[in-house]
PDB file of C-alpha atoms and ligand atoms in Angstrom:
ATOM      1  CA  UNK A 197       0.000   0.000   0.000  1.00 45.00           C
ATOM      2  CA  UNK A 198       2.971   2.707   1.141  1.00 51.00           C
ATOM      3  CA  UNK A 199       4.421   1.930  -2.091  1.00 53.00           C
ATOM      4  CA  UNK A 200       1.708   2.524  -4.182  1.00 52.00           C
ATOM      5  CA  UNK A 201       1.364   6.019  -2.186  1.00 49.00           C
ATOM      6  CA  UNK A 202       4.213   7.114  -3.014  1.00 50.00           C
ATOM      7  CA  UNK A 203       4.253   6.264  -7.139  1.00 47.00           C
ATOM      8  CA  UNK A 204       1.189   7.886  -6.983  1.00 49.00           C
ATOM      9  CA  UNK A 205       2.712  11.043  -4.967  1.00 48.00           C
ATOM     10  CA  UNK A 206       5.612  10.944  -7.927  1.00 46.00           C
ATOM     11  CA  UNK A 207       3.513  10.649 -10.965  1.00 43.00           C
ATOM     12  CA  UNK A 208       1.273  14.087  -9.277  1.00 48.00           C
ATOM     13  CA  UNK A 209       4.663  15.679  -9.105  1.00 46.00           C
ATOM     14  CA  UNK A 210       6.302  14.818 -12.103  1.00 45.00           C
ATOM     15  CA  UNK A 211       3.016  15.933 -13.710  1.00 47.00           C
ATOM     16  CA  UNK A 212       2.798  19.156 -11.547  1.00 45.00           C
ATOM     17  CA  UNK A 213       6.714  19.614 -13.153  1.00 42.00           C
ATOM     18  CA  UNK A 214       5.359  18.830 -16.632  1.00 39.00           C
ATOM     19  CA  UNK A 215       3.168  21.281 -16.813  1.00 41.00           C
ATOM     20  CA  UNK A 216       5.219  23.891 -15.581  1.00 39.00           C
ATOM     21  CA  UNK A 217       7.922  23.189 -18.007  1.00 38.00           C
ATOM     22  CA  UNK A 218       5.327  22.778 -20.722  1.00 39.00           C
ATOM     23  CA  UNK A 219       2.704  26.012 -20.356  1.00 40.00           C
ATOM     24  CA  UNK A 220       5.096  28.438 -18.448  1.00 36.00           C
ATOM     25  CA  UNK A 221       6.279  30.253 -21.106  1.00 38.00           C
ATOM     26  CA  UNK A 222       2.284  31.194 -21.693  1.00 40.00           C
ATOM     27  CA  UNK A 223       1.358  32.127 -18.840  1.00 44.00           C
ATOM     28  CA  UNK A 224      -0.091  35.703 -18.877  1.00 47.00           C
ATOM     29  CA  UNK A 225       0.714  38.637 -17.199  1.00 49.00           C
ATOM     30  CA  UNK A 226      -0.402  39.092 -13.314  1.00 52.00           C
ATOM     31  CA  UNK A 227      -2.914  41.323 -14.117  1.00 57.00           C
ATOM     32  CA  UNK A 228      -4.594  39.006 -15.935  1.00 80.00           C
ATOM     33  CA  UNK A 229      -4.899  36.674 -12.801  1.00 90.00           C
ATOM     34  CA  UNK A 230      -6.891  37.480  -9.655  1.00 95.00           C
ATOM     35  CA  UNK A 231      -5.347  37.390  -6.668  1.00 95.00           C
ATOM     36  CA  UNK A 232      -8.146  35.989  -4.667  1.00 97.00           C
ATOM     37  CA  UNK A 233     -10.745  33.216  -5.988  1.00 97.00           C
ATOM     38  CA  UNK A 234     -14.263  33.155  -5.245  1.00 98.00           C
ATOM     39  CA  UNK A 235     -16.516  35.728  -5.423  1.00 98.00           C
ATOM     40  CA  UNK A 236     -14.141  38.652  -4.619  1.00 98.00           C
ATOM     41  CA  UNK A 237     -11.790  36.848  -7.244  1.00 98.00           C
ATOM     42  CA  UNK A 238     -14.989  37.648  -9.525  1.00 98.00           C
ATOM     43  CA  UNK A 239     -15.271  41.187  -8.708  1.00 98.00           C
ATOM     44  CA  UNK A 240     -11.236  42.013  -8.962  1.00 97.00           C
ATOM     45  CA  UNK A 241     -12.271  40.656 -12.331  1.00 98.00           C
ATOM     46  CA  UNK A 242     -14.640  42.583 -13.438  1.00 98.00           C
ATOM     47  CA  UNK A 243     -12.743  45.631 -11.742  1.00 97.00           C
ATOM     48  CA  UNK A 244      -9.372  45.138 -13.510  1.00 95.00           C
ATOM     49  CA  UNK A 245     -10.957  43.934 -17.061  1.00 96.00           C
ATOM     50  CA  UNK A 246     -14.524  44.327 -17.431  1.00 98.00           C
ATOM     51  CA  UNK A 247     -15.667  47.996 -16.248  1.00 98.00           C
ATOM     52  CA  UNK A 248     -14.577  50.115 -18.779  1.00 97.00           C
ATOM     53  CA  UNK A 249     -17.290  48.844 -20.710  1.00 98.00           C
ATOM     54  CA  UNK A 250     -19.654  47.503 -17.774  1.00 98.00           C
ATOM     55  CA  UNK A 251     -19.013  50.376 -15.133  1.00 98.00           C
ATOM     56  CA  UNK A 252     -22.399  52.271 -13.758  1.00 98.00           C
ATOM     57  CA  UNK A 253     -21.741  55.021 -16.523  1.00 98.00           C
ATOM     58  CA  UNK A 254     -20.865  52.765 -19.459  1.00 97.00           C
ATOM     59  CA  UNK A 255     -23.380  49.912 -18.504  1.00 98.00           C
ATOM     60  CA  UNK A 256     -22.449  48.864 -22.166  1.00 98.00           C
ATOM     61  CA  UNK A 257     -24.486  45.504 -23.291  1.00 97.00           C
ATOM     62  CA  UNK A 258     -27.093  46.962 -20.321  1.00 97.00           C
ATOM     63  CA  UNK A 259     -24.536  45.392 -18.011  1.00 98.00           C
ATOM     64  CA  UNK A 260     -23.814  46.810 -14.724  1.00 98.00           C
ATOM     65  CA  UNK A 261     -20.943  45.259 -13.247  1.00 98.00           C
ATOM     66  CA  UNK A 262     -19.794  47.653 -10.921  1.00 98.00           C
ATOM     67  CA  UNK A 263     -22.505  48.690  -8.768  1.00 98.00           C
ATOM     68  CA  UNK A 264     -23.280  45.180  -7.204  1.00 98.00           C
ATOM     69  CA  UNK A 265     -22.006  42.256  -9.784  1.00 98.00           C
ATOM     70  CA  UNK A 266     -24.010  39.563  -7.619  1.00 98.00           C
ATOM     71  CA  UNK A 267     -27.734  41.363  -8.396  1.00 98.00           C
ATOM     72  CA  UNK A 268     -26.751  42.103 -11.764  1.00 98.00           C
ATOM     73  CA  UNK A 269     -25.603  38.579 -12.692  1.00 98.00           C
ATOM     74  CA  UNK A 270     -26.854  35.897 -10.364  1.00 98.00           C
ATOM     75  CA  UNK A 271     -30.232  34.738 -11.547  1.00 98.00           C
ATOM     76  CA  UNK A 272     -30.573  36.985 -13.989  1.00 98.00           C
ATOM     77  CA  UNK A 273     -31.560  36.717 -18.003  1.00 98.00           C
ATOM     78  CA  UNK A 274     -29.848  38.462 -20.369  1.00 98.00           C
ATOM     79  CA  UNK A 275     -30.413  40.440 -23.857  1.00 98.00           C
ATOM     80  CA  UNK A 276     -30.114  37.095 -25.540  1.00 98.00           C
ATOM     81  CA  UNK A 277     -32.459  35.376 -22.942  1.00 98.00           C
ATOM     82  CA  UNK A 278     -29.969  33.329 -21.443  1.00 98.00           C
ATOM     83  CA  UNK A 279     -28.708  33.168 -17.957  1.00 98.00           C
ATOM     84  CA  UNK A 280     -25.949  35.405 -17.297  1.00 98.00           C
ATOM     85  CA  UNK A 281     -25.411  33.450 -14.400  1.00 98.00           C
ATOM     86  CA  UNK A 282     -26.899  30.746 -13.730  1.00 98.00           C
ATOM     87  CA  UNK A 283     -26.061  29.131 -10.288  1.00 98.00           C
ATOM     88  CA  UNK A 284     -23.885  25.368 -10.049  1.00 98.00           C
ATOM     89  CA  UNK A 285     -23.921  25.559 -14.210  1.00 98.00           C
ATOM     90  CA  UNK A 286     -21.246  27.450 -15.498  1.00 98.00           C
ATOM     91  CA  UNK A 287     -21.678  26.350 -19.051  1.00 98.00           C
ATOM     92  CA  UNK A 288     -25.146  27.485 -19.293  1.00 98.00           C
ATOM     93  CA  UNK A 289     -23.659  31.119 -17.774  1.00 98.00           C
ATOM     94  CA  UNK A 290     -23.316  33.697 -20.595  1.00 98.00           C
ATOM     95  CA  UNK A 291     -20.553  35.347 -17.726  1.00 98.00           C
ATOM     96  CA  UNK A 292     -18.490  32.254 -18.506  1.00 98.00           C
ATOM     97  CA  UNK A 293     -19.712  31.431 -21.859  1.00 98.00           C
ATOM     98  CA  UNK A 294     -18.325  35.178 -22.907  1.00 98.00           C
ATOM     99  CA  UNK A 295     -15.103  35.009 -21.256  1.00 98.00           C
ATOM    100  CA  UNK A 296     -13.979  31.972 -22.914  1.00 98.00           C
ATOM    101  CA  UNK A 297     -15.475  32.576 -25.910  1.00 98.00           C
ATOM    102  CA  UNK A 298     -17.743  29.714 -26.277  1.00 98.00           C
ATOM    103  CA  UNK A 299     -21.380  31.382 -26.304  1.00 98.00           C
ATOM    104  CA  UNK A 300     -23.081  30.012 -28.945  1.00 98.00           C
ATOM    105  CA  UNK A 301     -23.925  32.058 -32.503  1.00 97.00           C
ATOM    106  CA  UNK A 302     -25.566  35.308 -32.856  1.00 97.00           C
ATOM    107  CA  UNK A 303     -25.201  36.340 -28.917  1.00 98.00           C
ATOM    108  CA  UNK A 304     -22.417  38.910 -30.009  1.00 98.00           C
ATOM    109  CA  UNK A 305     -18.907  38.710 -29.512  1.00 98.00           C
ATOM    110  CA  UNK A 306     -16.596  37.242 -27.171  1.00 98.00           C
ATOM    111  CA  UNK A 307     -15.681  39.300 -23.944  1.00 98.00           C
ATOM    112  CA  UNK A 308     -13.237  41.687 -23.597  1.00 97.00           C
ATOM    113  CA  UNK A 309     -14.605  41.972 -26.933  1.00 97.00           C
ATOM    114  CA  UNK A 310     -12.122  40.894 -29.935  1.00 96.00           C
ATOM    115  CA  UNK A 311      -9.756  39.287 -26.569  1.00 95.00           C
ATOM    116  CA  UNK A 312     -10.604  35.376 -27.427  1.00 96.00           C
ATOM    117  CA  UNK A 313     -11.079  35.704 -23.435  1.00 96.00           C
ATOM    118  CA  UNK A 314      -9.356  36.156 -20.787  1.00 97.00           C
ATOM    119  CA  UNK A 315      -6.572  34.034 -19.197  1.00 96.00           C
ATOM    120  CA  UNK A 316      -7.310  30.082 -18.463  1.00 96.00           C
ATOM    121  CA  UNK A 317      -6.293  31.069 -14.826  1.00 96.00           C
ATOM    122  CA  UNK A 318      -9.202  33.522 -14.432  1.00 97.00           C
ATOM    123  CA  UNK A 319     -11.530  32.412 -16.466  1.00 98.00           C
ATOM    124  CA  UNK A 320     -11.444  28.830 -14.097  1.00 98.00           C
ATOM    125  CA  UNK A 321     -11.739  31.592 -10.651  1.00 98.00           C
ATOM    126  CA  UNK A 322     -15.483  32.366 -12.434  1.00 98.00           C
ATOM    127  CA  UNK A 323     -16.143  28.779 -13.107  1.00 98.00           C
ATOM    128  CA  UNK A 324     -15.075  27.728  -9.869  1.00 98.00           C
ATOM    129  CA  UNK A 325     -17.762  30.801  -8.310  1.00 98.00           C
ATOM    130  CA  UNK A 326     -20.032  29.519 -10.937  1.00 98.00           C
ATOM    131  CA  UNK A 327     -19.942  25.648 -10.095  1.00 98.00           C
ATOM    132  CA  UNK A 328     -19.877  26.855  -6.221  1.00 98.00           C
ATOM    133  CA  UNK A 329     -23.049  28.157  -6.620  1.00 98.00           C
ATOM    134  CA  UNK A 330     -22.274  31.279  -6.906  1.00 98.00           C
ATOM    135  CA  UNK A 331     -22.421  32.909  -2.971  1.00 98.00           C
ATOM    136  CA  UNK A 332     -22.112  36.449  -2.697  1.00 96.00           C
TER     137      UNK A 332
HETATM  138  C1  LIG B 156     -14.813  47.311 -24.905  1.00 75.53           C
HETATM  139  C2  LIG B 156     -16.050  47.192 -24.154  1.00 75.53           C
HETATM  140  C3  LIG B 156     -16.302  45.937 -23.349  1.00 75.53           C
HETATM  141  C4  LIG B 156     -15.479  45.322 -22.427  1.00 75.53           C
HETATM  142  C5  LIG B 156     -14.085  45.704 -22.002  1.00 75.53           C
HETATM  143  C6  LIG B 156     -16.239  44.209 -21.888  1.00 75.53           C
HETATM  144  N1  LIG B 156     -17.483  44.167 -22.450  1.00 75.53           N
HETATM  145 FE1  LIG B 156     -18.973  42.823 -22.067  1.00 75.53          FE
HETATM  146  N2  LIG B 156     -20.165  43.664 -23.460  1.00 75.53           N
HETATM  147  C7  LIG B 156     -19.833  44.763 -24.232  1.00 75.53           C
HETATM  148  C8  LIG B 156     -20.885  44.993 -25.211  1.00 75.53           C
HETATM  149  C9  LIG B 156     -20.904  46.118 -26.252  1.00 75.53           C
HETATM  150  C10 LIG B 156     -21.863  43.988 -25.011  1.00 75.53           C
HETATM  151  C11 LIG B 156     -23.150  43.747 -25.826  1.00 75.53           C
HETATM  152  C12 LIG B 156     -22.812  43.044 -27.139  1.00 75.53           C
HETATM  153  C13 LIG B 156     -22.348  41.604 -26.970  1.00 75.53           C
HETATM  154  O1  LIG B 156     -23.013  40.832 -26.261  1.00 75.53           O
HETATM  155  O2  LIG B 156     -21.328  41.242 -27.571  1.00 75.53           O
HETATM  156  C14 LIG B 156     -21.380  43.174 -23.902  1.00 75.53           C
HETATM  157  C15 LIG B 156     -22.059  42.095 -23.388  1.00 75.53           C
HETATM  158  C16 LIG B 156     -21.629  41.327 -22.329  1.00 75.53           C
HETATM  159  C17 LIG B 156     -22.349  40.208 -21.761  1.00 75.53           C
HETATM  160  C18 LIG B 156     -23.704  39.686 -22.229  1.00 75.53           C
HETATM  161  C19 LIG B 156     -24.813  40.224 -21.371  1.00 75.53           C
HETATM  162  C20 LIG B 156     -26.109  39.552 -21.706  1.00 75.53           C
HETATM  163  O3  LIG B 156     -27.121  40.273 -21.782  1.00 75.53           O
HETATM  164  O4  LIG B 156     -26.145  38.333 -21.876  1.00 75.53           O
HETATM  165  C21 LIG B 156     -21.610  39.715 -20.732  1.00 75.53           C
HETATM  166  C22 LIG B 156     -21.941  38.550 -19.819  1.00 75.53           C
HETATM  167  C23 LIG B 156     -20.410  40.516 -20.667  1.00 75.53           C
HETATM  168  N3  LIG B 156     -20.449  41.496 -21.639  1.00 75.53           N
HETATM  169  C24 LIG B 156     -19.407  40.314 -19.752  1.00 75.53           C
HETATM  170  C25 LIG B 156     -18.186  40.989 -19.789  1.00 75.53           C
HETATM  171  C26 LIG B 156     -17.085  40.674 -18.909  1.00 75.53           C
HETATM  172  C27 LIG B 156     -17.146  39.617 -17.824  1.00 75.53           C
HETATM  173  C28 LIG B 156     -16.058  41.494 -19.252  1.00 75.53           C
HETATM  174  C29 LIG B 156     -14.676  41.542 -18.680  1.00 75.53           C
HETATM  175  C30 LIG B 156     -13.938  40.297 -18.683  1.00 75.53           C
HETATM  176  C31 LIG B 156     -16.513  42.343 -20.339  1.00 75.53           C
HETATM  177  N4  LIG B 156     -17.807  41.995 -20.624  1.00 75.53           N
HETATM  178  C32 LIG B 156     -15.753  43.338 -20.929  1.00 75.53           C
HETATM  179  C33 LIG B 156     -18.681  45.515 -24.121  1.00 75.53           C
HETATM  180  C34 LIG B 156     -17.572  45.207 -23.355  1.00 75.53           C
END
């Protein structure tokens, strides 16, 4: 049994190592990568990428994601009558949908628009909210 532990605990960190060695040289810029996860991993988001267009003045999209993300996301349909966030299904959330550019056709473009989405690393912090259920 201790034996098979321990292959097991190799193969994890020769992975772990694999990875590194194989995506590091892609790996984005910190700003692109939220320091905390979760819901306030969400909104430093949102702040650092998303309110230019989605502040309280721009509200572009009719998208307010400054004023209180949660209420403007969480249970709520969008423009294109989906779910922009639809709680424990991140797949059927137009927030994730649009930041990994896999909404489906003819619900506009990809978000930050023209960006093919934003880094793997922060796009999985909104999934991870997403799958969580999304708590404020
Ligand atoms: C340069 C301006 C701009 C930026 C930056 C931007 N958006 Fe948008 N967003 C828009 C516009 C315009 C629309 C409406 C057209 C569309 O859906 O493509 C929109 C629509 C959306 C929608 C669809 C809302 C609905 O009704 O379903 C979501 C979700 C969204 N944006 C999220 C984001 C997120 C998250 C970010 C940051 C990662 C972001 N946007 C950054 C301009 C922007």
């Amino acid at each position: 049994m201790r034996r098979w532990t321990h292959v097991a605990m190799i193969c994890a960190m020769t992975l772990t190592g694999c990875d590194d060695y194989l995506f590091g040289e892609l790996e984005d810029g910190p700003d692109d990568v939220p320091a905390q996860t979760g819901y306030a991993g969400v909104v430093e988001i949102a702040q650092s990428q998303c309110l230019g267009c989605h502040s309280a003045a721009t509200m572009q999209g009719g998208l307010d994601l400054e004023t209180d993300l949660h209420a403007a996301t969480v249970g709520v349909t969008g423009q294109y009558i989906l779910p922009i966030v639809l709680e424990g299904q991140p797949r059927e959330s137009m927030l994730y949908m649009k930041i990994t550019d896999s909404h489906p056709d003819n619900t506009g473009t990809d978000m930050p628009p023209g960006s093919g989405g934003i880094s793997d690393a922060a796009a999985d912090v909104v999934f991870d909210w997403i799958l969580d259920g999304a708590p404020r």
